[in-house]
Amino acid sequence: MSANLIVALILIAIIGIAAAKVIYDFKKKNYCEFCGGNCGGTCEGCNACKGVIVPIEDDGGSDGKEERGSLTGRAGRTSLKVISAQALALRMSTAHKAVAVIAVAILVASSAAVIMCTWPDGGGGEEEDAYLFVTYERTIEENVMLKTYYTDDYFSEPSTVRNNSLMTFALCLELSCGYDDGGDGSRRSDAVVKLLGDIGCDRVAVNDCYTKESTPTSTDIAIGAKAVGDYTVLFVAINGALYGGEFASNMMLGASGDHAGFSKSARDTIDFLREFIQDNGIAGKAKILITGYSRAAAASNLMGAYLADAMAGGTEKDLVGDVDIAQEDVYCFGFETPYCGSWSKASGRPAPTDARYGNIWYTTNPDDLFTYAPAAEWGFCRYGNRIVLDSHDRESAEAMLGYAREFFGDVTADALDMSKFIRASIFVPSMKSFNEGFFEKLFASVDGGREYYHAHMEEDFATVAYVVKTHWSVPGDFLEEYGGDATALLRDVAGHFNDPEEDFRSHFGPKVLSALEKSGCSQYADGITGALYQAAKLMNSYCKGSLTRLVTDGYVLTVAYNGLLMIMPHMPSMTLCYMVQDDPNYG
């Protein structure tokens, strides 16, 4: 090591120590007992002072769209702690801001200098294609910061060619839709807007569903536009990562055709895209990226199918406006996609795997129970190319847990560990076998199939889904009517399996109403009581009238033994940790 390099490192160390002393003194003076941050004690217990998203003022957009500018945020080798310090500096006095900015600048420069001095030959510098984004991680109920990779070169290949890096970015863009703003929800779109701005979108908009109270059929949508060469790239992100009352639409199958709830979401997204294109005067060559997760993945899958059918018939401009697109220009991605379309050989329509849908890509995890519903036996399908995550390959599963620990921490990795699955029955040796057998048996228990479900169950089940998502305490309040004893509740329901509906309602209605009154949503009592009656009929059919047969059923025991582990394969974090294994950016 040269003498000059030694002197430089000594100077860097001295400056770094001095800067650390300035920051330590400031933190000690301004420490907040509520959040542990430097907000000056003004946060009143909220998580605002831990946020990394800076709100952008509305510039007066209209027509139900909230126009946003972009934020800088390319990820180099700056540590997350420095990023957090910059966010905290927003709440400092002018004098403190100046000191902190100088200190942060010195620390960043020091870190960069050390890295440049110690980087191996042939490497070094920033990761030009890396960007930071924030998403909400459900297993720890916190926002986390992750890194994603993007380059315009991803669009140099046609959409019919599998591109693992573009697909991983699409998942990360989708995950940025799920952001907990820690307040009234008015800033829920900040994370996705920021990421779109960071990758170069100069026109970004979100629909008004992002800022209004959710409804059973609302859909959050964010769109960004970026000029690349002689074409415009349109990024369409449908929020399925974190949402509320619109969960009810999962239950809205409709009488026939495509899943009604998912189809409405897809149509709403197409309408918003067309308005965005028209409002921004976008014309000529274009490429469109569509991404969604879970419910939004179903909407993305259908949207891709609708665009594919329109392009095949030459009517695509009627759907999306005056842009020139072909199949190779529409990149459609869905992650953990439920069944959503409707197809049969008798329909005369192209099969879901027809070449016209070759630009649609979607993932399913064999352990993810949500990807087995609604029933394929009822004529539901998914369009395009299916990518099955290797959850039953031991090496891949272990790698997934390694990434989970790296990205989210030990708590998340422990929650996603499917090796803890308990075999409650020799007939249900794995989560995959549970999914394959349980749903076939469950849907076969609905006498009358989809037609009966739509006529007698759909509306009430949607009501239950909406109430549970918007009034989270209701299930617990109802269980309290039985002293918190789930067994007592089950016995009571089983004891009234064969009651006429009127008698059933008379018995359970007062208990349902009492539970709902505690949460101030008694207006849903009739619908929830009706759903309980239909659920009791379904249970009766499932176990053929025998409570003993029900409680000893292998599938029921599997649920009882494994609890929340049953839904872990549907966590976006697990999907991400499988997807990155095929992305060379993370190798």
XYZ file of C-alpha atoms in Angstrom, residues 341-567:
227
model
C -60.814 -16.648 -17.599
C -63.481 -18.973 -18.925
C -62.990 -21.439 -21.738
C -64.295 -24.719 -23.083
C -63.757 -26.611 -26.309
C -67.362 -25.921 -27.224
C -66.800 -22.159 -27.024
C -64.988 -22.085 -30.354
C -62.471 -19.610 -28.949
C -58.686 -20.095 -29.058
C -57.355 -22.265 -26.225
C -55.746 -20.423 -23.291
C -52.341 -21.705 -24.439
C -52.866 -20.542 -28.048
C -49.948 -18.679 -29.663
C -51.921 -15.411 -29.604
C -51.462 -15.420 -25.802
C -47.742 -16.197 -26.019
C -46.806 -12.790 -24.603
C -48.579 -13.497 -21.282
C -46.506 -14.980 -18.454
C -47.686 -16.011 -15.001
C -46.352 -17.892 -11.978
C -47.933 -20.452 -9.699
C -46.462 -22.086 -6.615
C -47.718 -25.689 -6.171
C -48.037 -24.920 -2.447
C -50.134 -21.774 -2.972
C -53.751 -22.689 -2.287
C -55.077 -19.428 -3.781
C -53.925 -20.449 -7.257
C -56.288 -23.447 -7.186
C -59.446 -21.333 -6.993
C -61.981 -20.861 -8.394
C -62.402 -24.378 -9.712
C -61.014 -25.351 -13.072
C -63.856 -27.885 -13.057
C -66.238 -24.947 -13.346
C -64.627 -23.911 -16.621
C -62.098 -21.364 -15.350
C -58.672 -20.974 -16.925
C -55.544 -18.804 -17.139
C -54.019 -17.494 -20.346
C -50.484 -17.720 -21.645
C -47.292 -19.289 -20.373
C -47.237 -20.836 -16.917
C -44.058 -20.739 -14.824
C -44.156 -23.165 -11.913
C -41.977 -22.147 -8.963
C -39.707 -24.975 -7.801
C -41.025 -25.060 -4.245
C -40.626 -28.845 -3.967
C -37.001 -28.822 -5.064
C -34.979 -28.872 -1.844
C -32.111 -26.786 -3.212
C -34.462 -24.142 -4.598
C -36.482 -24.045 -1.369
C -33.321 -23.557 0.681
C -32.169 -20.807 -1.656
C -35.567 -19.131 -1.256
C -35.148 -19.077 2.506
C -31.643 -17.660 2.115
C -32.919 -14.756 0.052
C -35.819 -14.272 2.483
C -33.359 -13.936 5.342
C -31.202 -11.524 3.323
C -34.079 -9.360 2.074
C -36.492 -9.418 5.009
C -34.790 -10.930 8.060
C -35.018 -14.047 10.197
C -38.676 -13.615 11.188
C -39.839 -13.673 7.582
C -37.541 -16.548 6.642
C -38.884 -18.559 9.580
C -42.492 -17.803 8.582
C -41.873 -18.941 4.981
C -40.172 -22.201 5.938
C -42.475 -24.853 4.480
C -40.337 -27.662 5.880
C -42.342 -27.087 9.074
C -45.459 -28.417 7.347
C -47.106 -31.026 9.600
C -48.469 -34.157 7.940
C -51.773 -34.580 9.729
C -52.847 -37.442 7.461
C -51.058 -40.042 5.361
C -53.329 -38.965 2.527
C -52.094 -35.344 2.732
C -48.295 -35.594 2.785
C -47.610 -32.069 1.482
C -49.142 -28.673 0.911
C -49.312 -29.455 -2.792
C -51.314 -32.622 -2.169
C -53.632 -30.672 0.130
C -54.337 -28.120 -2.585
C -54.923 -30.709 -5.267
C -57.322 -32.765 -3.175
C -59.105 -30.261 -0.967
C -60.370 -27.924 -3.663
C -61.606 -30.768 -5.828
C -63.586 -32.082 -2.850
C -64.773 -28.626 -1.758
C -66.099 -27.469 -5.115
C -67.690 -30.858 -5.717
C -69.642 -30.250 -2.491
C -71.407 -27.239 -4.012
C -74.540 -28.888 -5.333
C -75.416 -27.002 -8.505
C -71.885 -25.768 -9.198
C -71.188 -22.272 -10.393
C -74.828 -21.516 -11.133
C -75.878 -22.282 -7.564
C -72.921 -20.380 -6.147
C -73.790 -17.265 -8.136
C -77.477 -17.390 -7.297
C -77.271 -18.235 -3.582
C -73.771 -17.710 -2.189
C -71.841 -15.093 -4.139
C -73.323 -11.876 -2.764
C -73.237 -12.986 0.871
C -69.707 -14.402 0.630
C -68.543 -11.126 -0.932
C -70.112 -9.286 2.005
C -68.164 -11.432 4.461
C -64.911 -10.784 2.582
C -65.516 -7.042 2.543
C -66.372 -6.829 6.243
C -63.414 -8.963 7.334
C -60.988 -6.775 5.363
C -62.456 -3.464 6.519
C -63.431 -4.419 10.092
C -60.729 -6.831 11.136
C -62.088 -7.419 14.665
C -65.422 -8.921 13.522
C -64.318 -12.612 13.410
C -62.945 -12.346 16.933
C -66.048 -10.538 18.131
C -68.239 -13.311 16.723
C -66.107 -15.994 18.347
C -66.491 -14.146 21.651
C -70.211 -14.894 21.421
C -69.103 -18.465 22.191
C -66.658 -17.486 24.902
C -63.757 -17.651 22.476
C -64.248 -21.402 22.026
C -64.009 -22.358 18.342
C -65.119 -25.908 19.135
C -68.333 -24.610 20.683
C -68.990 -22.544 17.560
C -68.400 -25.540 15.290
C -70.729 -27.719 17.348
C -73.424 -25.071 17.270
C -73.197 -24.798 13.486
C -73.190 -28.567 13.045
C -76.191 -28.858 15.340
C -78.180 -26.726 12.910
C -76.971 -28.306 9.646
C -80.468 -29.389 8.688
C -82.398 -26.336 9.877
C -84.613 -24.520 7.379
C -83.031 -21.198 6.472
C -85.558 -19.183 8.492
C -84.868 -21.206 11.658
C -81.112 -21.024 11.087
C -81.260 -17.252 10.744
C -83.395 -16.945 13.863
C -80.820 -18.826 15.880
C -77.584 -17.243 14.567
C -78.842 -13.804 13.532
C -78.737 -12.249 17.049
C -75.159 -13.496 17.606
C -74.022 -12.089 14.256
C -75.725 -8.758 14.940
C -74.178 -8.501 18.395
C -70.676 -9.063 16.967
C -71.166 -6.522 14.182
C -72.511 -3.860 16.522
C -69.181 -3.859 18.348
C -67.478 -2.718 15.136
C -70.252 -0.385 14.026
C -71.189 -2.342 10.902
C -74.522 -3.882 11.827
C -75.884 -3.083 8.335
C -74.128 -6.233 7.087
C -75.822 -8.585 9.552
C -78.296 -10.057 7.066
C -75.645 -10.817 4.449
C -73.234 -12.371 6.933
C -75.955 -14.500 8.501
C -76.879 -15.682 5.006
C -73.235 -16.534 4.309
C -73.068 -18.512 7.549
C -76.153 -20.472 6.489
C -74.655 -21.274 3.086
C -71.349 -22.216 4.709
C -73.187 -24.580 7.025
C -74.898 -26.226 4.030
C -71.524 -26.556 2.309
C -69.959 -28.113 5.411
C -72.885 -30.490 5.709
C -72.447 -31.595 2.101
C -68.659 -31.830 2.500
C -68.853 -34.195 5.483
C -72.100 -35.882 4.448
C -73.899 -34.762 7.599
C -71.421 -36.165 10.104
C -69.565 -33.862 12.494
C -67.234 -36.738 13.354
C -66.409 -37.166 9.685
C -65.726 -33.425 9.464
C -63.344 -33.131 12.426
C -61.423 -36.254 11.396
C -61.150 -35.234 7.745
C -57.512 -35.209 6.632
C -57.813 -31.819 4.974
C -59.519 -30.237 7.987
C -56.866 -31.679 10.304
C -54.144 -30.336 8.023
C -55.558 -26.828 8.369
C -55.888 -27.217 12.142
C -52.332 -28.494 12.565
C -50.618 -25.952 10.305
C -52.600 -22.767 10.864
C -51.145 -19.679 9.182
C -48.433 -21.734 7.485
C -51.142 -22.726 5.000
C -51.244 -19.248 3.453
